[in-house]
Amino acid sequence: MNPYIIVDTAKAFDQASADLQAAVTANGFGVLAVLDLGDSLRSKGINFSEQCQVFEVCNPQQAAYVLSKDMKLTMALPCRISVFTEAGQTRIGMIRPEGMLSNLSTEPGLMELAHDVESATTAIIQSAAI
């Protein structure tokens, strides 16, 4: 299975980013931070022509459950959804939570939660892309 979920959108980068933020909130998650990697690289003098914003998103109840089972998973939280351009195409994507979690923990109950998180974040991405 592909470890990524990536959806192409006809939207401009800024519109896709704004729509992602709205879709996150509408689906019971919150945006903890937005990292503008493109701007960060350019501010360091690196010639980087693509745009890329990484949204750190979280559902507090789900995160608390994960951490109550395995504190090492602090290194995998929060979920990250990226809006980026690639050769002129705006894309929205993430690493699949189910695949990532299955490689990091064998704690009972977490795979069902990872499935729920993946379903919700996939819906968020698809909503932002249309």
mmCIF file of C-alpha atoms in Angstrom:
data_model
loop_
_atom_site.group_PDB
_atom_site.id
_atom_site.type_symbol
_atom_site.label_atom_id
_atom_site.label_comp_id
_atom_site.label_asym_id
_atom_site.label_seq_id
_atom_site.Cartn_x
_atom_site.Cartn_y
_atom_site.Cartn_z
ATOM 1 C CA MET A 1 0.000 0.000 0.000
ATOM 2 C CA ASN A 2 1.186 3.491 -0.804
ATOM 3 C CA PRO A 3 2.422 5.131 2.433
ATOM 4 C CA TYR A 4 1.080 8.503 1.283
ATOM 5 C CA ILE A 5 -2.313 9.989 0.597
ATOM 6 C CA ILE A 6 -1.871 12.767 -1.963
ATOM 7 C CA VAL A 7 -4.683 14.563 -3.773
ATOM 8 C CA ASP A 8 -4.158 16.984 -6.634
ATOM 9 C CA THR A 9 -6.327 20.081 -6.692
ATOM 10 C CA ALA A 10 -7.081 22.708 -9.310
ATOM 11 C CA LYS A 11 -6.993 25.344 -6.567
ATOM 12 C CA ALA A 12 -4.210 27.856 -6.188
ATOM 13 C CA PHE A 13 -1.808 27.162 -3.328
ATOM 14 C CA ASP A 14 -3.174 29.943 -1.077
ATOM 15 C CA GLN A 15 -6.793 28.883 -1.623
ATOM 16 C CA ALA A 16 -5.973 25.219 -0.945
ATOM 17 C CA SER A 17 -4.199 26.211 2.274
ATOM 18 C CA ALA A 18 -7.146 28.302 3.457
ATOM 19 C CA ASP A 19 -9.604 25.557 2.546
ATOM 20 C CA LEU A 20 -7.531 22.954 4.372
ATOM 21 C CA GLN A 21 -7.572 25.056 7.527
ATOM 22 C CA ALA A 22 -11.374 25.358 7.304
ATOM 23 C CA ALA A 23 -11.811 21.615 6.632
ATOM 24 C CA VAL A 24 -9.648 20.721 9.641
ATOM 25 C CA THR A 25 -11.882 22.741 11.953
ATOM 26 C CA ALA A 26 -15.105 21.524 10.335
ATOM 27 C CA ASN A 27 -14.058 17.911 11.003
ATOM 28 C CA GLY A 28 -13.386 18.235 14.739
ATOM 29 C CA PHE A 29 -9.634 18.723 14.542
ATOM 30 C CA GLY A 30 -7.603 21.801 15.355
ATOM 31 C CA VAL A 31 -4.608 23.408 13.674
ATOM 32 C CA LEU A 32 -1.782 23.628 16.203
ATOM 33 C CA ALA A 33 0.760 25.232 13.898
ATOM 34 C CA VAL A 34 1.483 25.979 10.258
ATOM 35 C CA LEU A 35 5.076 25.688 9.119
ATOM 36 C CA ASP A 36 5.902 27.460 5.871
ATOM 37 C CA LEU A 37 8.834 25.390 4.680
ATOM 38 C CA GLY A 38 9.108 27.207 1.363
ATOM 39 C CA ASP A 39 9.495 30.596 3.042
ATOM 40 C CA SER A 40 11.870 29.152 5.636
ATOM 41 C CA LEU A 41 14.177 27.764 2.975
ATOM 42 C CA ARG A 42 14.098 30.976 0.932
ATOM 43 C CA SER A 43 14.840 33.038 4.067
ATOM 44 C CA LYS A 44 18.062 31.013 4.425
ATOM 45 C CA GLY A 45 19.149 31.992 0.918
ATOM 46 C CA ILE A 46 18.179 28.702 -0.679
ATOM 47 C CA ASN A 47 16.793 28.903 -4.199
ATOM 48 C CA PHE A 48 13.539 26.977 -3.682
ATOM 49 C CA SER A 49 10.751 27.682 -6.160
ATOM 50 C CA GLU A 50 8.000 25.436 -4.790
ATOM 51 C CA GLN A 51 5.517 26.372 -2.089
ATOM 52 C CA CYS A 52 4.950 24.195 0.954
ATOM 53 C CA GLN A 53 2.990 24.658 4.151
ATOM 54 C CA VAL A 54 2.817 21.907 6.741
ATOM 55 C CA PHE A 55 -0.244 21.951 8.979
ATOM 56 C CA GLU A 56 0.126 20.240 12.336
ATOM 57 C CA VAL A 57 -3.384 19.039 13.156
ATOM 58 C CA CYS A 58 -4.796 17.261 16.162
ATOM 59 C CA ASN A 59 -7.971 15.850 17.615
ATOM 60 C CA PRO A 60 -7.355 16.300 21.368
ATOM 61 C CA GLN A 61 -9.391 13.293 22.511
ATOM 62 C CA GLN A 62 -7.682 10.958 20.062
ATOM 63 C CA ALA A 63 -4.235 12.324 20.899
ATOM 64 C CA ALA A 64 -4.841 11.891 24.630
ATOM 65 C CA TYR A 65 -5.887 8.279 24.085
ATOM 66 C CA VAL A 66 -2.774 7.524 22.011
ATOM 67 C CA LEU A 67 -0.501 9.071 24.618
ATOM 68 C CA SER A 68 -2.230 7.233 27.458
ATOM 69 C CA LYS A 69 -1.259 3.976 25.725
ATOM 70 C CA ASP A 70 2.262 4.790 24.522
ATOM 71 C CA MET A 71 4.122 8.004 25.369
ATOM 72 C CA LYS A 72 6.802 7.222 22.772
ATOM 73 C CA LEU A 73 4.219 8.193 20.181
ATOM 74 C CA THR A 74 4.728 11.843 21.131
ATOM 75 C CA MET A 75 7.293 11.670 18.340
ATOM 76 C CA ALA A 76 4.558 10.842 15.806
ATOM 77 C CA LEU A 77 2.034 13.440 16.917
ATOM 78 C CA PRO A 78 0.453 15.691 15.835
ATOM 79 C CA CYS A 79 -0.682 14.594 12.389
ATOM 80 C CA ARG A 80 0.886 16.572 9.575
ATOM 81 C CA ILE A 81 -0.965 17.514 6.413
ATOM 82 C CA SER A 82 0.961 19.363 3.712
ATOM 83 C CA VAL A 83 -0.195 21.712 0.998
ATOM 84 C CA PHE A 84 2.524 21.982 -1.602
ATOM 85 C CA THR A 85 3.249 22.680 -5.226
ATOM 86 C CA GLU A 86 5.123 20.335 -7.479
ATOM 87 C CA ALA A 87 5.923 21.408 -11.035
ATOM 88 C CA GLY A 88 3.023 23.878 -10.972
ATOM 89 C CA GLN A 89 0.483 21.433 -9.520
ATOM 90 C CA THR A 90 -1.046 22.142 -6.090
ATOM 91 C CA ARG A 91 -1.238 19.002 -3.983
ATOM 92 C CA ILE A 92 -2.499 18.143 -0.499
ATOM 93 C CA GLY A 93 -1.163 15.098 1.294
ATOM 94 C CA MET A 94 0.016 13.241 4.368
ATOM 95 C CA ILE A 95 1.702 10.059 5.482
ATOM 96 C CA ARG A 96 -0.953 7.427 6.212
ATOM 97 C CA PRO A 97 -1.523 7.284 10.002
ATOM 98 C CA GLU A 98 -2.364 3.556 9.909
ATOM 99 C CA GLY A 99 0.864 2.608 8.180
ATOM 100 C CA MET A 100 2.982 4.864 10.346
ATOM 101 C CA LEU A 101 1.442 3.678 13.598
ATOM 102 C CA SER A 102 1.693 0.007 12.660
ATOM 103 C CA ASN A 103 5.457 0.517 12.352
ATOM 104 C CA LEU A 104 5.738 2.304 15.688
ATOM 105 C CA SER A 105 3.528 0.462 18.165
ATOM 106 C CA THR A 106 1.891 -2.865 18.851
ATOM 107 C CA GLU A 107 -0.283 -1.427 21.625
ATOM 108 C CA PRO A 108 -3.796 -2.958 21.484
ATOM 109 C CA GLY A 109 -6.521 -0.583 20.375
ATOM 110 C CA LEU A 110 -4.281 1.883 18.610
ATOM 111 C CA MET A 111 -4.763 0.446 15.137
ATOM 112 C CA GLU A 112 -8.520 1.015 15.313
ATOM 113 C CA LEU A 113 -7.890 4.599 16.369
ATOM 114 C CA ALA A 114 -5.305 5.031 13.595
ATOM 115 C CA HIS A 115 -7.921 3.808 11.123
ATOM 116 C CA ASP A 116 -10.411 6.395 12.432
ATOM 117 C CA VAL A 117 -7.808 9.174 12.256
ATOM 118 C CA GLU A 118 -6.845 8.163 8.721
ATOM 119 C CA SER A 119 -10.486 8.180 7.628
ATOM 120 C CA ALA A 120 -11.052 11.628 9.140
ATOM 121 C CA THR A 121 -7.859 13.194 7.805
ATOM 122 C CA THR A 122 -8.462 11.706 4.345
ATOM 123 C CA ALA A 123 -11.911 13.322 4.365
ATOM 124 C CA ILE A 124 -10.294 16.612 5.413
ATOM 125 C CA ILE A 125 -7.844 16.431 2.497
ATOM 126 C CA GLN A 126 -10.538 15.531 -0.013
ATOM 127 C CA SER A 127 -12.819 18.302 1.239
ATOM 128 C CA ALA A 128 -10.064 20.892 0.932
ATOM 129 C CA ALA A 129 -9.134 19.726 -2.558
ATOM 130 C CA ILE A 130 -12.581 20.043 -4.187
#
